[in-house]
mmCIF file of C-alpha atoms and ligand atoms in Angstrom:
data_model
loop_
_atom_site.group_PDB
_atom_site.id
_atom_site.type_symbol
_atom_site.label_atom_id
_atom_site.label_comp_id
_atom_site.label_asym_id
_atom_site.label_seq_id
_atom_site.Cartn_x
_atom_site.Cartn_y
_atom_site.Cartn_z
ATOM 1 C CA MET G 1 -0.068 0.047 0.080
ATOM 2 C CA THR G 2 1.490 3.380 -1.006
ATOM 3 C CA THR G 3 0.503 6.407 1.208
ATOM 4 C CA LYS G 4 -0.155 9.878 -0.112
ATOM 5 C CA SER G 5 2.908 11.327 1.546
ATOM 6 C CA GLY G 6 5.064 8.734 -0.416
ATOM 7 C CA GLN G 7 6.012 6.725 2.642
ATOM 8 C CA LEU G 8 5.776 3.098 1.841
ATOM 9 C CA ASN G 9 3.556 1.027 4.019
ATOM 10 C CA SER G 10 4.727 -2.042 1.815
ATOM 11 C CA PRO G 11 4.170 -5.502 2.852
ATOM 12 C CA ASP G 12 7.929 -5.625 3.283
ATOM 13 C CA HIS G 13 7.868 -2.650 5.623
ATOM 14 C CA LEU G 14 4.954 -4.421 7.519
ATOM 15 C CA SER G 15 7.013 -7.682 7.653
ATOM 16 C CA LYS G 16 9.994 -5.953 9.132
ATOM 17 C CA GLN G 17 7.779 -4.364 11.800
ATOM 18 C CA LEU G 18 6.007 -7.682 12.692
ATOM 19 C CA ASP G 19 9.564 -9.342 12.928
ATOM 20 C CA ARG G 20 10.341 -6.787 15.624
ATOM 21 C CA PHE G 21 7.075 -7.265 17.560
ATOM 22 C CA ALA G 22 7.028 -9.393 20.726
ATOM 23 C CA ILE G 23 4.715 -9.556 23.535
ATOM 24 C CA GLU G 24 5.537 -11.360 26.817
ATOM 25 C CA VAL G 25 3.055 -13.900 28.271
ATOM 26 C CA PRO G 26 2.566 -14.377 32.033
ATOM 27 C CA SER G 27 2.957 -17.567 33.766
ATOM 28 C CA TRP G 28 -0.166 -17.083 35.886
ATOM 29 C CA GLY G 29 -2.087 -16.988 32.663
ATOM 30 C CA PHE G 30 -1.694 -20.692 32.129
ATOM 31 C CA ALA G 31 -2.483 -21.652 35.801
ATOM 32 C CA ASN G 32 -5.862 -22.252 37.569
ATOM 33 C CA THR G 33 -6.773 -18.733 38.776
ATOM 34 C CA GLY G 34 -10.199 -17.336 38.876
ATOM 35 C CA THR G 35 -12.509 -14.592 40.263
ATOM 36 C CA ARG G 36 -12.766 -13.989 44.050
ATOM 37 C CA PHE G 37 -16.042 -15.626 43.832
ATOM 38 C CA GLY G 38 -14.406 -18.932 42.818
ATOM 39 C CA LYS G 39 -12.622 -20.745 40.177
ATOM 40 C CA PHE G 40 -13.531 -23.202 37.445
ATOM 41 C CA VAL G 41 -10.548 -25.447 37.176
ATOM 42 C CA GLN G 42 -9.495 -26.641 33.736
ATOM 43 C CA PRO G 43 -7.959 -30.079 33.483
ATOM 44 C CA SER G 44 -5.522 -28.800 30.854
ATOM 45 C CA ALA G 45 -4.401 -25.919 33.061
ATOM 46 C CA ALA G 46 -0.600 -25.836 34.083
ATOM 47 C CA HIS G 47 0.401 -26.601 37.756
ATOM 48 C CA THR G 48 4.038 -26.769 37.607
ATOM 49 C CA LEU G 49 6.543 -24.017 36.140
ATOM 50 C CA GLU G 50 7.613 -26.650 33.664
ATOM 51 C CA GLU G 51 3.957 -26.878 32.546
ATOM 52 C CA LYS G 52 3.809 -23.183 32.277
ATOM 53 C CA PHE G 53 7.018 -23.153 30.147
ATOM 54 C CA ALA G 54 5.650 -25.941 27.919
ATOM 55 C CA ASP G 55 2.355 -23.801 27.398
ATOM 56 C CA ALA G 56 4.169 -20.671 26.522
ATOM 57 C CA ALA G 57 6.312 -22.492 23.976
ATOM 58 C CA GLN G 58 3.090 -23.852 22.261
ATOM 59 C CA VAL G 59 1.880 -20.073 22.083
ATOM 60 C CA HIS G 60 5.254 -19.049 20.682
ATOM 61 C CA GLN G 61 5.728 -21.717 18.373
ATOM 62 C CA LEU G 62 2.339 -21.056 16.862
ATOM 63 C CA SER G 63 2.501 -17.190 17.048
ATOM 64 C CA GLY G 64 6.175 -16.584 16.547
ATOM 65 C CA ALA G 65 5.519 -13.316 18.578
ATOM 66 C CA SER G 66 5.788 -14.366 22.315
ATOM 67 C CA PRO G 67 9.325 -15.416 23.071
ATOM 68 C CA SER G 68 9.379 -14.749 26.878
ATOM 69 C CA MET G 69 7.316 -15.479 29.955
ATOM 70 C CA ALA G 70 6.840 -13.162 32.946
ATOM 71 C CA MET G 71 6.897 -14.910 36.375
ATOM 72 C CA HIS G 72 5.709 -14.447 39.848
ATOM 73 C CA VAL G 73 8.231 -15.177 42.580
ATOM 74 C CA LEU G 74 6.056 -16.885 45.075
ATOM 75 C CA TRP G 75 4.211 -19.036 42.623
ATOM 76 C CA ASP G 76 7.145 -19.823 40.382
ATOM 77 C CA PHE G 77 10.260 -19.781 42.702
ATOM 78 C CA PRO G 78 8.925 -21.549 45.750
ATOM 79 C CA ASN G 79 12.563 -21.940 46.795
ATOM 80 C CA GLY G 80 13.684 -18.429 45.788
ATOM 81 C CA MET G 81 17.129 -18.298 44.506
ATOM 82 C CA HIS G 82 17.633 -21.936 44.404
ATOM 83 C CA ASP G 83 15.169 -22.342 41.757
ATOM 84 C CA VAL G 84 17.092 -20.106 39.234
ATOM 85 C CA ALA G 85 19.122 -22.946 37.743
ATOM 86 C CA GLU G 86 15.954 -25.054 37.070
ATOM 87 C CA VAL G 87 14.403 -21.945 35.491
ATOM 88 C CA ARG G 88 17.399 -21.650 33.131
ATOM 89 C CA ASP G 89 17.257 -25.251 32.089
ATOM 90 C CA LEU G 90 13.566 -24.817 31.396
ATOM 91 C CA SER G 91 14.132 -21.806 29.578
ATOM 92 C CA ARG G 92 16.840 -23.231 27.300
ATOM 93 C CA HIS G 93 14.757 -26.415 26.920
ATOM 94 C CA TYR G 94 11.618 -24.819 25.866
ATOM 95 C CA GLY G 95 13.029 -21.807 23.856
ATOM 96 C CA ILE G 96 11.177 -19.457 26.201
ATOM 97 C CA ARG G 97 13.230 -16.405 27.636
ATOM 98 C CA ALA G 98 12.660 -15.748 31.267
ATOM 99 C CA GLY G 99 10.685 -12.372 31.295
ATOM 100 C CA ALA G 100 9.833 -9.993 34.008
ATOM 101 C CA ILE G 101 10.054 -11.110 37.715
ATOM 102 C CA ASN G 102 7.128 -9.978 39.734
ATOM 103 C CA PRO G 103 7.651 -10.164 43.503
ATOM 104 C CA ASN G 104 4.531 -11.256 45.338
ATOM 105 C CA LEU G 105 3.527 -8.581 48.040
ATOM 106 C CA PHE G 106 -0.081 -9.455 48.516
ATOM 107 C CA GLU G 107 -0.432 -13.229 49.308
ATOM 108 C CA SER G 108 1.077 -13.600 52.693
ATOM 109 C CA GLN G 109 -1.130 -13.057 55.761
ATOM 110 C CA HIS G 110 1.382 -10.498 57.001
ATOM 111 C CA TYR G 111 0.487 -8.114 54.176
ATOM 112 C CA LYS G 112 -3.060 -7.612 55.501
ATOM 113 C CA TYR G 113 -2.398 -4.042 56.214
ATOM 114 C CA GLY G 114 0.160 -3.529 53.420
ATOM 115 C CA SER G 115 3.764 -4.366 52.380
ATOM 116 C CA PHE G 116 6.059 -1.294 51.713
ATOM 117 C CA GLY G 117 3.286 0.779 53.136
ATOM 118 C CA ASN G 118 2.636 -1.204 56.371
ATOM 119 C CA PRO G 119 2.781 0.777 59.644
ATOM 120 C CA ASP G 120 4.831 -2.217 61.117
ATOM 121 C CA PRO G 121 8.572 -1.731 60.230
ATOM 122 C CA GLY G 122 9.153 -5.444 60.681
ATOM 123 C CA ILE G 123 6.728 -6.244 57.928
ATOM 124 C CA ARG G 124 8.086 -3.636 55.604
ATOM 125 C CA GLN G 125 11.397 -5.188 56.038
ATOM 126 C CA GLN G 126 10.022 -8.656 55.384
ATOM 127 C CA ALA G 127 8.644 -7.228 52.112
ATOM 128 C CA LEU G 128 12.034 -5.658 51.241
ATOM 129 C CA ASP G 129 13.701 -8.889 51.936
ATOM 130 C CA HIS G 130 11.414 -10.533 49.362
ATOM 131 C CA VAL G 131 11.937 -7.793 46.975
ATOM 132 C CA LEU G 132 15.741 -8.055 47.356
ATOM 133 C CA GLU G 133 15.570 -11.803 46.582
ATOM 134 C CA SER G 134 13.288 -10.996 43.525
ATOM 135 C CA VAL G 135 15.907 -8.410 42.379
ATOM 136 C CA ALA G 136 18.662 -10.982 42.789
ATOM 137 C CA ILE G 137 16.686 -13.620 40.966
ATOM 138 C CA ALA G 138 16.039 -11.400 37.944
ATOM 139 C CA ARG G 139 19.748 -10.427 37.908
ATOM 140 C CA GLU G 140 20.844 -14.028 37.817
ATOM 141 C CA LEU G 141 18.456 -14.639 34.924
ATOM 142 C CA GLY G 142 20.095 -11.918 32.786
ATOM 143 C CA ASN G 143 19.050 -8.655 34.260
ATOM 144 C CA VAL G 144 15.426 -8.984 33.535
ATOM 145 C CA ASP G 145 12.908 -6.340 34.664
ATOM 146 C CA VAL G 146 11.576 -6.519 38.180
ATOM 147 C CA SER G 147 7.926 -5.579 38.024
ATOM 148 C CA PHE G 148 6.167 -4.104 41.009
ATOM 149 C CA TRP G 149 2.365 -4.186 41.673
ATOM 150 C CA PHE G 150 1.309 -3.493 45.193
ATOM 151 C CA ALA G 151 -1.968 -4.386 46.527
ATOM 152 C CA ASP G 152 -1.363 -1.727 49.433
ATOM 153 C CA GLY G 153 -4.007 0.729 50.498
ATOM 154 C CA SER G 154 -6.834 1.009 53.040
ATOM 155 C CA ASN G 155 -10.536 0.558 52.803
ATOM 156 C CA TYR G 156 -11.965 3.346 55.086
ATOM 157 C CA PRO G 157 -11.254 6.966 55.668
ATOM 158 C CA GLY G 158 -9.123 7.720 58.545
ATOM 159 C CA THR G 159 -7.844 4.293 59.005
ATOM 160 C CA GLN G 160 -4.370 4.844 57.617
ATOM 161 C CA ASN G 161 -1.936 7.774 57.382
ATOM 162 C CA ILE G 162 -1.688 8.403 53.518
ATOM 163 C CA ARG G 163 1.367 10.620 53.941
ATOM 164 C CA HIS G 164 3.399 8.265 56.325
ATOM 165 C CA ARG G 165 2.828 5.520 53.685
ATOM 166 C CA ILE G 166 4.171 7.583 50.984
ATOM 167 C CA ASP G 167 7.286 7.946 52.973
ATOM 168 C CA TRP G 168 7.546 4.246 53.679
ATOM 169 C CA PHE G 169 6.905 3.355 49.965
ATOM 170 C CA GLN G 170 9.565 5.827 48.809
ATOM 171 C CA GLU G 171 11.941 4.248 51.226
ATOM 172 C CA GLY G 172 11.269 0.732 50.091
ATOM 173 C CA LEU G 173 11.560 1.750 46.340
ATOM 174 C CA SER G 174 14.648 3.695 46.759
ATOM 175 C CA ARG G 175 16.326 0.679 48.710
ATOM 176 C CA THR G 176 15.162 -1.667 46.063
ATOM 177 C CA HIS G 177 16.734 0.583 43.412
ATOM 178 C CA ALA G 178 20.029 0.531 45.195
ATOM 179 C CA ALA G 179 20.105 -3.241 45.001
ATOM 180 C CA LEU G 180 19.684 -3.099 40.999
ATOM 181 C CA ALA G 181 22.716 -4.314 38.881
ATOM 182 C CA PRO G 182 23.738 -1.846 36.184
ATOM 183 C CA GLY G 183 21.261 -1.984 33.260
ATOM 184 C CA GLN G 184 18.628 -3.605 35.258
ATOM 185 C CA ARG G 185 15.111 -1.902 35.380
ATOM 186 C CA MET G 186 12.379 -1.799 37.875
ATOM 187 C CA LEU G 187 9.056 -1.121 36.881
ATOM 188 C CA VAL G 188 6.354 0.616 39.081
ATOM 189 C CA GLU G 189 2.695 -0.258 38.334
ATOM 190 C CA TYR G 190 -0.286 1.582 39.528
ATOM 191 C CA LYS G 191 -3.918 0.806 40.224
ATOM 192 C CA PRO G 192 -6.699 3.064 41.396
ATOM 193 C CA PHE G 193 -8.646 0.637 43.407
ATOM 194 C CA GLU G 194 -8.815 -3.162 44.111
ATOM 195 C CA PRO G 195 -8.381 -4.938 46.525
ATOM 196 C CA ALA G 196 -8.174 -1.633 48.439
ATOM 197 C CA PHE G 197 -11.361 0.432 47.995
ATOM 198 C CA TYR G 198 -10.636 3.835 49.787
ATOM 199 C CA HIS G 199 -7.007 4.549 48.835
ATOM 200 C CA THR G 200 -4.317 2.514 47.118
ATOM 201 C CA ASP G 201 -0.719 3.707 47.733
ATOM 202 C CA ILE G 202 0.310 3.959 44.124
ATOM 203 C CA ALA G 203 -3.168 4.961 42.604
ATOM 204 C CA ASP G 204 -2.248 6.492 39.329
ATOM 205 C CA TRP G 205 0.419 7.298 36.786
ATOM 206 C CA GLY G 206 1.506 10.488 38.545
ATOM 207 C CA MET G 207 2.118 8.779 41.822
ATOM 208 C CA ALA G 208 4.064 5.963 40.090
ATOM 209 C CA LEU G 209 6.019 8.609 38.103
ATOM 210 C CA LEU G 210 7.031 10.433 41.266
ATOM 211 C CA PHE G 211 8.046 7.229 43.138
ATOM 212 C CA ALA G 212 10.067 5.997 40.100
ATOM 213 C CA ARG G 213 11.733 9.324 39.628
ATOM 214 C CA ALA G 214 12.737 9.492 43.345
ATOM 215 C CA ALA G 215 13.861 5.941 43.527
ATOM 216 C CA GLY G 216 16.432 6.527 40.683
ATOM 217 C CA PRO G 217 17.262 6.368 37.061
ATOM 218 C CA GLN G 218 16.564 2.669 36.377
ATOM 219 C CA ALA G 219 13.164 2.859 37.742
ATOM 220 C CA PHE G 220 10.142 3.330 35.031
ATOM 221 C CA VAL G 221 6.481 3.338 35.257
ATOM 222 C CA LEU G 222 4.352 0.301 33.992
ATOM 223 C CA VAL G 223 0.843 1.128 32.603
ATOM 224 C CA ASP G 224 -1.908 -1.535 32.634
ATOM 225 C CA THR G 225 -5.040 -0.954 30.483
ATOM 226 C CA GLY G 226 -7.308 -2.127 33.307
ATOM 227 C CA HIS G 227 -5.872 0.098 35.825
ATOM 228 C CA HIS G 228 -7.744 3.266 34.937
ATOM 229 C CA TYR G 229 -11.156 4.820 35.638
ATOM 230 C CA GLN G 230 -13.495 4.547 33.109
ATOM 231 C CA ALA G 231 -13.144 7.026 30.120
ATOM 232 C CA GLN G 232 -9.608 8.030 31.232
ATOM 233 C CA ASN G 233 -7.455 8.833 28.162
ATOM 234 C CA ILE G 234 -4.736 6.237 28.420
ATOM 235 C CA GLU G 235 -2.858 7.170 25.327
ATOM 236 C CA GLN G 236 -2.458 10.682 26.687
ATOM 237 C CA ILE G 237 -0.724 9.116 29.703
ATOM 238 C CA LEU G 238 1.453 7.068 27.333
ATOM 239 C CA ALA G 239 2.223 10.434 25.601
ATOM 240 C CA TRP G 240 3.437 11.994 28.751
ATOM 241 C CA LEU G 241 5.325 8.977 30.069
ATOM 242 C CA GLN G 242 7.190 8.691 26.712
ATOM 243 C CA ARG G 243 7.908 12.315 26.631
ATOM 244 C CA GLU G 244 9.370 12.041 30.239
ATOM 245 C CA ASN G 245 11.327 9.033 29.199
ATOM 246 C CA MET G 246 9.515 7.085 31.796
ATOM 247 C CA LEU G 247 7.407 4.424 30.137
ATOM 248 C CA GLY G 248 9.051 1.101 31.114
ATOM 249 C CA GLY G 249 6.388 -1.375 30.114
ATOM 250 C CA PHE G 250 2.640 -2.035 29.184
ATOM 251 C CA HIS G 251 0.315 -4.805 30.636
ATOM 252 C CA PHE G 252 -2.218 -5.441 27.878
ATOM 253 C CA ASN G 253 -5.832 -6.748 28.539
ATOM 254 C CA ASP G 254 -9.099 -5.456 27.986
ATOM 255 C CA ARG G 255 -12.135 -4.395 30.255
ATOM 256 C CA ARG G 256 -15.797 -3.496 30.255
ATOM 257 C CA TYR G 257 -15.975 -2.125 33.739
ATOM 258 C CA ALA G 258 -12.726 -2.138 35.906
ATOM 259 C CA ASP G 259 -9.774 -4.459 36.022
ATOM 260 C CA ASP G 260 -11.634 -7.111 34.168
ATOM 261 C CA ASP G 261 -8.677 -8.871 32.566
ATOM 262 C CA LEU G 262 -10.688 -9.772 29.483
ATOM 263 C CA THR G 263 -8.987 -10.789 26.225
ATOM 264 C CA LEU G 264 -7.086 -7.666 24.609
ATOM 265 C CA GLY G 265 -9.115 -6.127 21.942
ATOM 266 C CA SER G 266 -12.542 -8.209 22.883
ATOM 267 C CA ILE G 267 -14.385 -5.044 24.034
ATOM 268 C CA ASP G 268 -12.578 -2.220 22.485
ATOM 269 C CA PRO G 269 -9.875 -3.041 19.767
ATOM 270 C CA TYR G 270 -9.841 0.688 18.862
ATOM 271 C CA GLN G 271 -8.356 1.468 22.298
ATOM 272 C CA ALA G 272 -5.484 -1.189 22.043
ATOM 273 C CA PHE G 273 -4.807 0.283 18.448
ATOM 274 C CA ARG G 274 -4.548 3.600 19.879
ATOM 275 C CA LEU G 275 -2.082 2.609 22.407
ATOM 276 C CA PHE G 276 0.192 0.935 19.984
ATOM 277 C CA HIS G 277 -0.242 4.121 17.750
ATOM 278 C CA GLU G 278 0.848 6.351 20.457
ATOM 279 C CA ILE G 279 3.978 4.264 21.041
ATOM 280 C CA LEU G 280 4.837 4.047 17.475
ATOM 281 C CA SER G 281 4.093 7.451 16.659
ATOM 282 C CA TYR G 282 6.671 8.521 19.357
ATOM 283 C CA HIS G 283 9.200 6.132 18.060
ATOM 284 C CA TRP G 284 8.765 7.478 14.541
ATOM 285 C CA GLU G 285 9.822 11.021 16.043
ATOM 286 C CA HIS G 286 12.364 9.573 18.366
ATOM 287 C CA PRO G 287 14.007 6.433 16.619
ATOM 288 C CA GLN G 288 16.658 5.929 19.357
ATOM 289 C CA ALA G 289 14.019 5.925 22.401
ATOM 290 C CA ALA G 290 13.866 2.624 24.078
ATOM 291 C CA ALA G 291 10.912 0.532 23.330
ATOM 292 C CA PRO G 292 8.687 -0.291 26.207
ATOM 293 C CA ALA G 293 8.092 -4.034 27.317
ATOM 294 C CA TYR G 294 4.760 -5.380 26.031
ATOM 295 C CA VAL G 295 3.287 -7.825 28.507
ATOM 296 C CA VAL G 296 -0.094 -9.650 28.630
ATOM 297 C CA ASP G 297 -1.650 -9.375 31.947
ATOM 298 C CA GLN G 298 -4.728 -11.645 31.766
ATOM 299 C CA SER G 299 -5.959 -14.701 33.444
ATOM 300 C CA HIS G 300 -9.167 -16.486 32.220
ATOM 301 C CA ASN G 301 -11.590 -18.227 34.259
ATOM 302 C CA LEU G 302 -14.120 -19.374 31.521
ATOM 303 C CA LYS G 303 -12.130 -19.611 28.162
ATOM 304 C CA ASN G 304 -9.482 -22.422 27.878
ATOM 305 C CA LYS G 305 -6.374 -20.584 28.985
ATOM 306 C CA LEU G 306 -4.033 -21.712 26.357
ATOM 307 C CA GLU G 307 -6.444 -20.964 23.589
ATOM 308 C CA ALA G 308 -7.132 -17.427 25.092
ATOM 309 C CA MET G 309 -3.552 -16.731 25.430
ATOM 310 C CA LEU G 310 -2.831 -17.635 21.865
ATOM 311 C CA GLN G 311 -5.948 -15.586 20.727
ATOM 312 C CA THR G 312 -4.507 -12.573 22.821
ATOM 313 C CA VAL G 313 -0.997 -12.739 21.248
ATOM 314 C CA LEU G 314 -2.532 -13.048 17.748
ATOM 315 C CA THR G 315 -4.902 -9.928 18.447
ATOM 316 C CA ALA G 316 -1.952 -7.900 19.695
ATOM 317 C CA GLN G 317 0.077 -8.713 16.636
ATOM 318 C CA GLU G 318 -3.003 -7.693 14.600
ATOM 319 C CA LEU G 319 -3.803 -4.497 16.226
ATOM 320 C CA TYR G 320 -0.006 -3.564 16.102
ATOM 321 C CA ALA G 321 0.107 -4.263 12.610
ATOM 322 C CA LYS G 322 -2.726 -2.027 12.047
ATOM 323 C CA ALA G 323 -0.902 0.700 14.082
ATOM 324 C CA CYS G 324 2.027 0.154 11.834
ATOM 325 C CA LEU G 325 0.038 1.216 8.862
ATOM 326 C CA VAL G 326 -0.444 4.783 9.964
ATOM 327 C CA ASP G 327 1.163 7.205 7.768
ATOM 328 C CA HIS G 328 3.013 9.316 10.466
ATOM 329 C CA ALA G 329 4.266 12.003 8.105
ATOM 330 C CA GLN G 330 0.908 12.467 6.503
ATOM 331 C CA LEU G 331 -0.837 12.541 9.875
ATOM 332 C CA ALA G 332 1.847 15.083 11.415
ATOM 333 C CA GLN G 333 1.038 17.289 8.189
ATOM 334 C CA LEU G 334 -2.699 16.959 8.653
ATOM 335 C CA GLN G 335 -2.365 17.667 12.459
ATOM 336 C CA ARG G 336 -0.174 20.893 11.891
ATOM 337 C CA GLU G 337 -2.781 22.162 9.265
ATOM 338 C CA CYS G 338 -5.626 21.368 11.517
ATOM 339 C CA ARG G 339 -7.297 19.268 8.690
ATOM 340 C CA LEU G 340 -9.311 17.474 11.508
ATOM 341 C CA VAL G 341 -11.568 15.106 9.359
ATOM 342 C CA GLU G 342 -8.661 14.165 7.197
ATOM 343 C CA ALA G 343 -6.339 13.672 10.233
ATOM 344 C CA GLU G 344 -8.977 11.524 11.814
ATOM 345 C CA GLU G 345 -9.580 9.519 8.641
ATOM 346 C CA CYS G 346 -5.967 8.938 8.283
ATOM 347 C CA LEU G 347 -5.783 7.136 11.662
ATOM 348 C CA ARG G 348 -9.115 5.403 11.229
ATOM 349 C CA SER G 349 -8.249 4.155 7.822
ATOM 350 C CA ALA G 350 -5.230 2.287 9.083
ATOM 351 C CA PHE G 351 -7.497 0.834 11.905
ATOM 352 C CA TRP G 352 -10.087 -0.291 9.357
ATOM 353 C CA THR G 353 -7.597 -2.042 7.137
ATOM 354 C CA ASP G 354 -7.902 -5.766 7.103
ATOM 355 C CA VAL G 355 -4.252 -6.745 7.888
ATOM 356 C CA ARG G 356 -5.184 -10.557 8.276
ATOM 357 C CA PRO G 357 -3.953 -11.460 4.485
ATOM 358 C CA ALA G 358 -0.645 -9.742 5.296
ATOM 359 C CA LEU G 359 -0.441 -11.613 8.665
ATOM 360 C CA ARG G 360 -1.115 -14.924 6.815
ATOM 361 C CA THR G 361 1.702 -14.069 4.297
ATOM 362 C CA TRP G 362 4.111 -13.082 7.205
ATOM 363 C CA ARG G 363 3.435 -16.392 8.865
ATOM 364 C CA ARG G 364 3.722 -18.520 5.732
ATOM 365 C CA GLU G 365 7.115 -17.064 4.963
ATOM 366 C CA ARG G 366 8.273 -17.791 8.408
ATOM 367 C CA GLY G 367 7.077 -21.420 8.386
ATOM 368 C CA LEU G 368 4.395 -20.582 10.952
ATOM 369 C CA PRO G 369 0.744 -21.786 10.547
ATOM 370 C CA GLU G 370 -1.416 -19.355 8.755
ATOM 371 C CA ASP G 371 -4.354 -19.916 11.259
ATOM 372 C CA PRO G 372 -2.337 -20.544 14.418
ATOM 373 C CA LEU G 373 -5.791 -21.003 16.501
ATOM 374 C CA GLN G 374 -6.857 -23.613 14.162
ATOM 375 C CA ALA G 375 -3.468 -25.137 14.208
ATOM 376 C CA LEU G 376 -3.531 -25.585 18.058
ATOM 377 C CA ARG G 377 -6.932 -27.340 17.665
ATOM 378 C CA ASP G 378 -5.627 -29.481 15.064
ATOM 379 C CA SER G 379 -2.646 -30.372 17.098
ATOM 380 C CA GLY G 380 -4.698 -31.822 19.825
ATOM 381 C CA TYR G 381 -2.415 -30.298 22.522
ATOM 382 C CA VAL G 382 -5.083 -28.999 24.791
ATOM 383 C CA GLU G 383 -6.977 -32.484 24.760
ATOM 384 C CA ARG G 384 -3.688 -34.266 25.556
ATOM 385 C CA MET G 385 -2.831 -31.840 28.357
ATOM 386 C CA SER G 386 -6.493 -32.427 29.687
ATOM 387 C CA ARG G 387 -6.008 -36.068 29.666
ATOM 388 C CA GLU G 388 -2.338 -36.072 31.100
ATOM 389 C CA ARG G 389 -2.548 -33.330 33.503
ATOM 390 C CA GLY G 390 -6.260 -34.138 34.403
ATOM 391 C CA SER G 391 -5.304 -37.482 35.723
ATOM 392 C CA LYS G 392 -2.118 -36.261 37.304
ATOM 393 C CA TYR G 393 -3.918 -33.764 39.383
ATOM 394 C CA ALA G 394 -7.299 -35.466 39.686
ATOM 395 C CA SER G 395 -7.075 -35.128 43.480
ATOM 396 C CA ALA G 396 -6.309 -31.310 43.457
ATOM 397 C CA ALA G 397 -9.195 -30.781 40.971
ATOM 398 C CA SER G 398 -11.739 -32.698 43.168
ATOM 399 C CA SER G 399 -10.456 -30.589 46.211
ATOM 400 C CA TYR G 400 -11.808 -27.448 44.352
ATOM 401 C CA ALA G 401 -15.115 -28.969 43.803
HETATM 402 C C1 PSV P 501 -3.534 -7.311 39.782
HETATM 403 O O1 PSV P 501 -4.310 -6.235 39.447
HETATM 404 C C2 PSV P 501 -2.753 -7.645 38.721
HETATM 405 O O2 PSV P 501 -3.359 -7.960 37.560
HETATM 406 C C3 PSV P 501 -1.597 -6.425 38.344
HETATM 407 O O3 PSV P 501 -2.033 -5.884 37.268
HETATM 408 C C4 PSV P 501 -0.241 -7.112 38.168
HETATM 409 O O4 PSV P 501 0.405 -6.712 37.056
HETATM 410 C C5 PSV P 501 -0.800 -8.595 38.045
HETATM 411 O O5 PSV P 501 -1.768 -8.849 38.934
HETATM 412 C C6 PSV P 501 0.461 -9.654 38.650
HETATM 413 O O6 PSV P 501 0.858 -9.412 39.869
HETATM 414 MN MN1 MN P 502 -0.829 -5.637 35.459
#
C-alpha cells in the first residue's frame, strides 16, 4: 500500500515491523486462577513451572510473537534463588526466555495492612527482603525487569496515614533501586482501586512517576490497561510518560467495567490500536528511544487458558500491525494544518484496514501456521494436556469442587 505522503507501508515494511514485535506472556495466565467468587478449574491448566513453560512454548511456536514469559516469585520460585538453575534449564529446553520477575507482595497473611506501606517496620522489612531476593533472581536470569504491583491501600477514611505510607513506600522503592545491577530496570505499576477500596498507595501514573523518579534512573512506570477509571485517556498518559522517558512497560488486557482482565481487543480494539499508535508515533519521532516492554496481563476463568493466550497474542499482533500502517508523516502534516476530519480519517483508515492477509503471508514466509488457532486445535495439544494433567492432578481438582 502506498500512502499519499509517499511513505511506503509496503508488505515488506510491515513484515519488518512484525519481525520486531514481541509480547511477553504471563506464567499466571496458564494456571488455574479465577475470580474472588471461585474458580472453574481446567484439566489442561498448568500446575508446575515446567508446564507453564511448555504452554508458553506452544503459544510462541504457533504465533512466533511471544518469546518470553513473566513470572511471579512466590508461585514460580517457591525456593527463591535455589530455583534459578531450574528456570534457566527450562528456558533453554523450551526456547522461552525468562521475562519480568514479579515479587508477590499480597498473598502472605502478613500483608493484611500492606507491604511497603505497612505501619509495622518488621513487615516492611519482610517485604523488602522478598523484593531484594526478587531483584537477585532477576539479575541471575540476565538482568530482566523486576515488575512491581502493590495491593497496598486502605478501605476506610481515617484508618491509615496516607502521607506516612508515601514515605515508607519511597524508602522501600529507593532501597530496592540501590540493589539493582547496572542496566537492570524496575517497573512501578499503579492501580486506582481493588483490592483496596478507599485509597491505594500507588493509585495513578502521577504517583508511580514520582515514586520511580525519586527511586532512581533505572526505575520506570508500568501502565496496565485495566488500571484506570472509566473514560480515562490512556494514550495521553503514554504520551506524557514517553515524553518524560519514563514508560517502562505496558500490561495488555481489555475491560468493560474495571480491571476485568478480558482478552485484549475483545471489548474495545480501537483502544488497543490507539495505544500501539501512540507508542509507534513517538518512536517515529524518536527512533533511538527505548521500546517499552509489551506484556499480557490476563487470566481466564471461562475460556480455555491456552487458547485465550494464543488468541491474545494474535490479536496484539493484528492491532499492532494496523498501527504500523498509520502514515506518520501524513498525519503530522494534517495535524499541523488542523485538517481535522482528514487527520482522523488517516488514523481510522489504518485501523479499518484488514491486515489478516498480510499476517497470513508473514506467517507462511516464516514457516508458521497461517491460522494458529486452528493449528492449535488440530494439534490436539489441549486435549492431550487435559488427559495427562487431568489424571495427574485429579485429587487437586476434586478438592476445588
Ligand atoms: C492485579 O491487578 C494484577 O493484575 C496486576 O495488574 C499485576 O500486574 C498482576 O496482577 C500480577 O501481579
Ligand atoms: Mn498488571
